Backbone as JSON, one array per atom type, in Angstrom:
{
  "sequence": "RAIKPENHGIEVTRRMWLLDPETMGRGAEIKDGGTVPVGSYLSVEVRVKTEEDVVARYLLAAAPKASGCQIVPATDMRFSRWQSHNASLREDKQNELLLHFEEMRRHSTPRHVLFAELTGEFVIPPAYAELMYQPDVRGNSGMMHIKIAAKADGKP",
  "N": [[-186.46, -57.69, -197.34], [-187.4, -60.75, -197.91], [-190.64, -61.52, -197.75], [-192.22, -64.92, -197.3], [-194.9, -67.25, -198.68], [-197.18, -68.5, -197.02], [-199.53, -71.12, -195.92], [-202.29, -71.18, -194.02], [-204.48, -73.18, -193.52], [-205.62, -72.06, -195.71], [-204.25, -71.61, -199.07], [-203.21, -68.79, -200.61], [-202.41, -67.32, -203.62], [-200.89, -64.71, -205.93], [-201.01, -63.65, -209.06], [-200.32, -61.01, -211.99], [-200.41, -59.58, -214.68], [-199.99, -57.87, -217.89], [-202.14, -55.62, -219.34], [-203.47, -55.81, -222.97], [-203.26, -52.22, -224.93], [-204.51, -52.18, -226.77], [-207.1, -54.46, -226.88], [-207.61, -54.71, -225.24], [-206.86, -57.54, -224.32], [-205.84, -59.81, -222.43], [-201.73, -59.75, -221.94], [-198.41, -60.1, -222.13], [-197.28, -62.33, -218.57], [-196.39, -60.57, -215.73], [-193.82, -61.34, -213.84], [-191.95, -61.85, -210.6], [-190.03, -59.26, -210.1], [-190.69, -57.77, -212.47], [-191.06, -55.61, -215.26], [-192.95, -53.07, -216.34], [-194.78, -50.45, -218.69], [-195.11, -47.16, -217.76], [-198.15, -45.86, -217.46], [-199.81, -48.34, -218.02], [-202.51, -50.65, -217.83], [-203.01, -53.15, -215.19], [-203.63, -56.24, -215.05], [-204.5, -58.38, -212.43], [-204.77, -61.4, -210.31], [-205.73, -62.82, -207.34], [-205.95, -65.78, -206.13], [-207.42, -67.89, -204.03], [-207.21, -71.18, -202.28], [-209.07, -73.12, -200.18], [-208.49, -76.06, -197.64], [-209.58, -78.56, -197.64], [-211.3, -79.54, -195.79], [-212.02, -76.79, -194.58], [-214.04, -74.82, -193.77], [-214.89, -72.14, -195.38], [-216.54, -69.88, -194.46], [-217.38, -65.83, -194.04], [-215.13, -64.99, -195.1], [-211.91, -63.02, -195.51], [-210.39, -61.33, -198.17], [-207.46, -59.94, -199.41], [-206.14, -57.74, -201.26], [-203.02, -55.93, -201.92], [-201.74, -53.58, -203.59], [-198.78, -51.99, -205.22], [-197.29, -48.58, -204.88], [-196.9, -47.01, -206.87], [-199.64, -47.03, -208.26], [-202.57, -47.08, -208.73], [-206.0, -48.49, -207.89], [-208.55, -49.44, -210.87], [-211.66, -48.61, -210.55], [-214.62, -50.88, -210.13], [-216.72, -50.12, -210.95], [-215.81, -48.85, -214.12], [-216.45, -49.82, -216.68], [-214.84, -50.35, -219.01], [-212.92, -52.2, -217.93], [-214.74, -54.39, -217.55], [-214.73, -57.13, -218.37], [-212.31, -57.67, -216.62], [-213.05, -57.64, -213.97], [-213.59, -59.17, -210.52], [-217.12, -59.98, -208.92], [-218.33, -61.02, -207.49], [-217.8, -60.91, -204.89], [-219.27, -60.36, -201.71], [-218.2, -58.08, -200.82], [-216.7, -54.94, -202.0], [-213.94, -53.46, -201.47], [-212.57, -50.62, -201.89], [-209.2, -49.27, -201.27], [-207.25, -46.96, -200.08], [-204.28, -48.25, -200.39], [-204.81, -50.91, -201.1], [-207.3, -53.3, -202.15], [-210.3, -54.49, -200.04], [-211.88, -57.66, -200.47], [-214.61, -59.68, -198.84], [-215.99, -61.81, -198.66], [-219.44, -64.02, -197.9], [-219.43, -66.82, -197.79], [-217.3, -69.49, -198.98], [-216.63, -71.65, -201.38], [-214.55, -74.17, -201.97], [-212.27, -72.33, -203.89], [-211.78, -69.32, -204.84], [-211.1, -66.67, -207.53], [-210.32, -63.96, -207.21], [-210.36, -61.02, -209.52], [-209.03, -58.34, -210.24], [-207.98, -54.68, -211.46], [-204.97, -52.6, -212.28], [-204.16, -49.11, -212.46], [-200.43, -48.13, -213.4], [-199.63, -45.66, -212.48], [-197.06, -43.82, -211.57], [-193.73, -43.46, -212.37], [-190.91, -45.95, -210.68], [-189.66, -48.02, -208.59], [-191.46, -50.73, -206.63], [-192.19, -52.21, -204.33], [-194.59, -54.88, -203.71], [-196.85, -56.03, -201.5], [-197.47, -58.89, -199.65], [-200.73, -60.69, -200.78], [-203.47, -61.59, -199.13], [-205.32, -64.4, -197.21], [-207.86, -64.49, -194.84], [-210.02, -66.02, -192.53], [-212.47, -64.35, -190.58], [-213.65, -64.78, -188.24], [-212.31, -66.72, -187.73], [-209.42, -66.58, -187.26], [-207.28, -67.87, -187.21], [-207.23, -69.42, -189.42], [-205.84, -69.23, -192.14], [-203.65, -67.26, -194.99], [-201.25, -66.41, -197.01], [-199.65, -64.84, -199.87], [-196.4, -64.48, -201.78], [-194.27, -62.25, -201.63], [-193.84, -58.84, -203.7], [-192.16, -57.4, -206.3], [-191.73, -54.39, -208.23], [-191.28, -52.81, -211.01], [-191.81, -49.75, -212.8], [-191.41, -48.27, -215.73], [-190.66, -45.3, -217.85], [-191.91, -44.95, -221.13], [-190.9, -46.77, -224.2], [-190.75, -44.82, -226.23], [-190.69, -41.98, -224.95], [-191.77, -40.28, -223.34], [-193.91, -39.47, -220.7]],
  "CA": [[-186.51, -59.38, -196.79], [-189.07, -61.34, -199.02], [-191.21, -62.11, -197.33], [-192.52, -66.21, -198.31], [-195.92, -67.27, -199.01], [-197.66, -69.32, -195.94], [-200.75, -71.46, -195.58], [-202.64, -71.72, -192.53], [-205.61, -73.66, -193.9], [-205.45, -71.14, -196.66], [-203.33, -70.96, -199.97], [-202.58, -67.48, -201.52], [-201.7, -67.17, -205.19], [-201.41, -63.98, -206.71], [-200.4, -63.53, -210.94], [-200.51, -60.29, -212.77], [-200.36, -59.78, -216.64], [-199.85, -56.69, -218.41], [-203.46, -55.6, -220.04], [-202.85, -55.45, -224.34], [-204.41, -51.08, -224.48], [-205.64, -52.04, -227.94], [-207.59, -54.87, -227.23], [-207.44, -55.17, -223.5], [-206.79, -58.44, -223.87], [-204.38, -60.61, -221.57], [-200.54, -60.0, -222.59], [-197.67, -61.01, -220.71], [-197.69, -62.5, -217.63], [-195.3, -60.3, -214.8], [-193.28, -62.17, -213.24], [-191.34, -60.68, -209.91], [-188.93, -58.32, -210.97], [-190.74, -57.33, -213.97], [-190.64, -54.15, -215.16], [-193.99, -52.51, -217.45], [-194.32, -49.05, -218.7], [-196.15, -46.05, -216.98], [-199.9, -45.29, -218.59], [-199.99, -49.26, -218.39], [-202.67, -51.72, -216.98], [-202.61, -54.62, -215.22], [-205.1, -57.45, -214.52], [-204.06, -59.41, -210.84], [-205.66, -62.51, -209.65], [-205.5, -63.74, -205.89], [-206.62, -67.33, -206.15], [-207.7, -68.04, -202.39], [-207.88, -71.88, -202.28], [-209.02, -73.4, -198.66], [-207.71, -77.09, -197.85], [-211.43, -79.76, -198.21], [-211.95, -79.77, -194.7], [-212.01, -76.19, -194.38], [-215.43, -74.35, -194.35], [-214.23, -70.93, -195.67], [-217.92, -68.43, -194.2], [-217.03, -64.78, -194.11], [-213.16, -64.81, -195.43], [-211.74, -61.71, -196.29], [-208.94, -61.66, -198.83], [-206.58, -58.73, -199.5], [-204.85, -57.8, -202.15], [-202.0, -54.61, -201.89], [-201.32, -52.67, -204.41], [-197.82, -51.34, -205.57], [-197.62, -47.58, -203.88], [-197.26, -46.04, -208.17], [-200.41, -47.57, -209.2], [-204.43, -46.63, -208.49], [-206.36, -49.34, -208.17], [-209.24, -49.24, -210.91], [-213.07, -48.98, -209.82], [-215.35, -52.41, -210.46], [-217.93, -49.79, -212.74], [-215.11, -48.71, -214.48], [-217.12, -50.96, -217.65], [-213.75, -50.73, -220.29], [-212.54, -53.56, -217.56], [-215.87, -55.28, -216.53], [-214.31, -58.66, -218.23], [-211.3, -58.29, -215.71], [-213.27, -57.27, -212.7], [-214.52, -59.68, -210.05], [-218.16, -58.98, -208.99], [-218.36, -62.41, -206.66], [-218.04, -61.18, -203.56], [-220.11, -60.27, -200.98], [-218.67, -56.57, -200.84], [-215.48, -55.03, -202.43], [-213.33, -52.34, -200.1], [-211.41, -50.12, -202.51], [-209.17, -48.66, -200.24], [-205.65, -46.48, -200.42], [-203.15, -48.78, -200.06], [-205.18, -52.44, -200.83], [-208.45, -53.85, -202.27], [-210.43, -55.98, -199.5], [-213.26, -58.55, -200.74], [-215.5, -59.92, -198.62], [-216.89, -63.31, -199.32], [-220.02, -64.68, -196.92], [-219.11, -68.41, -197.93], [-216.3, -69.81, -200.33], [-216.6, -72.74, -201.48], [-213.09, -74.59, -201.78], [-211.38, -71.43, -204.48], [-212.3, -68.59, -205.56], [-210.36, -66.75, -207.67], [-210.64, -62.39, -207.45], [-209.27, -60.05, -209.77], [-209.25, -56.51, -210.26], [-207.4, -54.09, -212.39], [-204.71, -51.37, -211.44], [-202.76, -47.98, -213.11], [-199.3, -47.94, -213.42], [-198.98, -44.26, -212.65], [-195.74, -43.22, -211.12], [-192.43, -45.03, -212.97], [-189.92, -46.37, -209.69], [-189.18, -49.29, -208.04], [-192.09, -50.8, -205.72], [-193.03, -53.35, -203.24], [-196.05, -55.54, -203.47], [-196.41, -56.47, -199.99], [-198.29, -60.41, -199.75], [-202.18, -60.76, -200.88], [-203.77, -62.54, -197.7], [-207.13, -64.17, -196.89], [-208.47, -65.22, -193.22], [-211.44, -66.34, -192.08], [-213.03, -63.29, -190.03], [-214.09, -65.41, -186.7], [-210.79, -67.86, -186.87], [-208.15, -65.96, -187.88], [-205.38, -68.53, -186.98], [-207.3, -70.21, -190.62], [-205.1, -68.05, -193.24], [-202.43, -67.31, -195.54], [-200.42, -65.43, -198.18], [-198.82, -65.21, -201.11], [-195.41, -64.23, -201.37], [-194.57, -60.2, -201.9], [-193.53, -58.85, -205.81], [-191.18, -56.2, -207.08], [-192.32, -54.45, -209.49], [-190.57, -51.7, -212.23], [-192.74, -48.76, -213.61], [-190.82, -47.06, -216.3], [-190.86, -44.84, -218.72], [-192.01, -45.29, -222.61], [-189.67, -46.62, -225.22], [-190.63, -43.49, -226.74], [-189.7, -41.39, -223.79], [-193.28, -39.84, -223.19], [-194.31, -40.14, -219.66]],
  "C": [[-187.88, -59.1, -197.34], [-189.5, -62.2, -197.96], [-192.35, -63.61, -198.42], [-193.98, -66.51, -198.54], [-196.14, -68.3, -197.73], [-198.9, -69.9, -196.21], [-201.0, -72.35, -194.23], [-203.86, -72.42, -192.96], [-206.12, -72.7, -195.32], [-204.28, -70.52, -197.61], [-203.52, -70.12, -200.85], [-201.86, -67.88, -202.28], [-202.26, -65.79, -205.72], [-200.25, -64.15, -208.38], [-200.93, -62.19, -211.33], [-200.14, -60.34, -214.96], [-200.98, -58.07, -216.76], [-201.23, -56.92, -219.41], [-203.01, -54.67, -221.74], [-203.94, -53.73, -224.35], [-204.91, -51.22, -226.16], [-206.97, -52.7, -227.67], [-207.83, -55.29, -225.7], [-208.22, -56.56, -223.07], [-205.4, -58.43, -222.65], [-203.06, -60.36, -222.14], [-199.78, -60.38, -221.91], [-197.53, -61.08, -219.54], [-196.37, -61.15, -216.61], [-194.99, -61.41, -214.25], [-192.61, -60.91, -211.45], [-190.33, -60.31, -210.34], [-189.19, -57.42, -212.14], [-191.08, -55.82, -213.93], [-192.68, -53.92, -216.42], [-194.43, -50.7, -217.58], [-195.2, -48.74, -218.3], [-197.33, -45.85, -217.96], [-200.35, -47.09, -218.43], [-201.35, -49.78, -217.74], [-202.92, -53.02, -216.53], [-203.54, -55.3, -214.62], [-203.95, -58.5, -213.11], [-205.39, -60.28, -210.87], [-204.85, -62.81, -208.39], [-206.68, -64.9, -206.23], [-206.23, -67.53, -204.47], [-208.26, -69.56, -202.76], [-207.82, -72.5, -201.17], [-208.89, -75.33, -199.02], [-209.35, -77.97, -197.33], [-211.84, -79.56, -196.83], [-212.45, -78.66, -194.06], [-213.46, -75.02, -194.83], [-215.6, -72.56, -194.55], [-216.37, -70.12, -195.55], [-216.78, -67.12, -193.59], [-215.63, -64.95, -194.24], [-213.37, -63.42, -196.05], [-210.36, -61.61, -196.99], [-208.69, -60.26, -199.46], [-205.8, -58.83, -200.65], [-204.16, -55.81, -202.22], [-201.28, -54.61, -203.33], [-199.14, -51.86, -204.27], [-198.01, -49.74, -205.21], [-197.99, -46.36, -205.81], [-198.31, -46.23, -208.88], [-201.79, -47.15, -208.91], [-205.41, -48.0, -209.24], [-207.64, -48.97, -209.32], [-210.56, -49.61, -210.59], [-213.42, -50.32, -210.2], [-216.16, -51.6, -211.5], [-217.19, -48.83, -213.45], [-215.23, -50.06, -216.3], [-215.62, -50.78, -218.85], [-212.78, -51.77, -219.39], [-212.86, -54.74, -217.18], [-214.77, -56.47, -216.97], [-213.16, -59.23, -216.84], [-211.46, -58.01, -214.2], [-214.38, -58.97, -211.84], [-215.87, -58.99, -209.28], [-218.81, -60.41, -207.97], [-218.43, -62.32, -205.77], [-218.66, -60.25, -203.01], [-220.07, -58.55, -201.57], [-217.76, -56.46, -201.21], [-215.26, -53.67, -201.77], [-212.35, -51.77, -201.31], [-210.27, -49.08, -201.54], [-207.83, -47.85, -200.24], [-204.94, -47.33, -201.08], [-203.77, -50.75, -200.68], [-206.6, -52.61, -201.06], [-209.0, -55.48, -201.49], [-211.69, -56.29, -201.06], [-213.51, -59.55, -199.72], [-216.82, -61.32, -199.01], [-217.86, -64.08, -198.31], [-219.69, -66.14, -196.5], [-218.81, -68.19, -199.43], [-216.19, -71.67, -200.07], [-215.37, -73.36, -201.92], [-212.16, -73.51, -202.23], [-212.58, -70.74, -204.92], [-210.75, -67.55, -206.41], [-210.46, -64.55, -208.13], [-209.78, -61.66, -208.36], [-209.53, -59.16, -210.28], [-207.84, -56.45, -211.37], [-206.62, -52.83, -211.54], [-204.15, -50.6, -212.58], [-201.59, -47.8, -213.43], [-199.41, -46.9, -213.51], [-197.41, -43.87, -212.13], [-194.57, -44.27, -211.54], [-191.63, -44.9, -210.87], [-190.09, -47.72, -209.57], [-190.12, -49.38, -206.62], [-192.58, -52.36, -205.43], [-194.63, -54.0, -203.0], [-196.55, -56.42, -202.4], [-197.32, -58.0, -200.61], [-199.54, -60.12, -199.53], [-202.28, -61.81, -199.84], [-205.26, -63.08, -197.87], [-206.97, -64.85, -194.74], [-209.89, -65.33, -193.23], [-211.87, -65.07, -190.73], [-213.52, -63.89, -188.9], [-213.08, -66.32, -186.65], [-210.14, -67.13, -187.2], [-207.38, -66.81, -187.51], [-206.05, -69.82, -188.42], [-206.55, -68.97, -191.91], [-204.32, -68.48, -194.61], [-202.57, -66.08, -196.29], [-199.81, -65.74, -198.69], [-197.48, -64.26, -200.65], [-195.51, -62.76, -201.43], [-193.72, -60.32, -203.49], [-192.88, -57.14, -205.47], [-191.68, -55.88, -208.25], [-191.6, -53.38, -210.06], [-191.69, -50.81, -212.86], [-192.14, -47.79, -214.18], [-191.19, -46.55, -217.53], [-191.25, -45.29, -219.77], [-190.9, -45.23, -223.1], [-189.42, -45.22, -225.88], [-190.49, -42.6, -225.96], [-190.95, -40.47, -223.66], [-193.21, -40.76, -221.97], [-195.59, -41.29, -219.79]]
}
């Protein structure tokens, strides 16, 4: 089943781009159902936006990953410009990235990088955000499908 975006005081959107291996600049945007080559790096943005009257104190934002990918650590200097450092705490978990914000003003766009390491077709659960002490103020993006394929030259 497809999980649709929901907004209960927080709007969450997720966008992904292929990173160019030569320049580490952004390449093509990856849309739902898109295909990327195995061994590629993906830039992920999760935009979290609150309604004007919501004070976002103690906000938790989560960005699940495809099981065929690994989260690139924030300490990897090759990707420092594609990693956000504005959260109070970043937790790299096995299946998702968690970002904690003590206070967020109107919106934030946390970014991180994934490494596509296994071929196959994968579902990426929705990114979501909620206020830790007001869990009814929350939102989520839609889910995504991604295909990680062997490179065109046949090499893994």
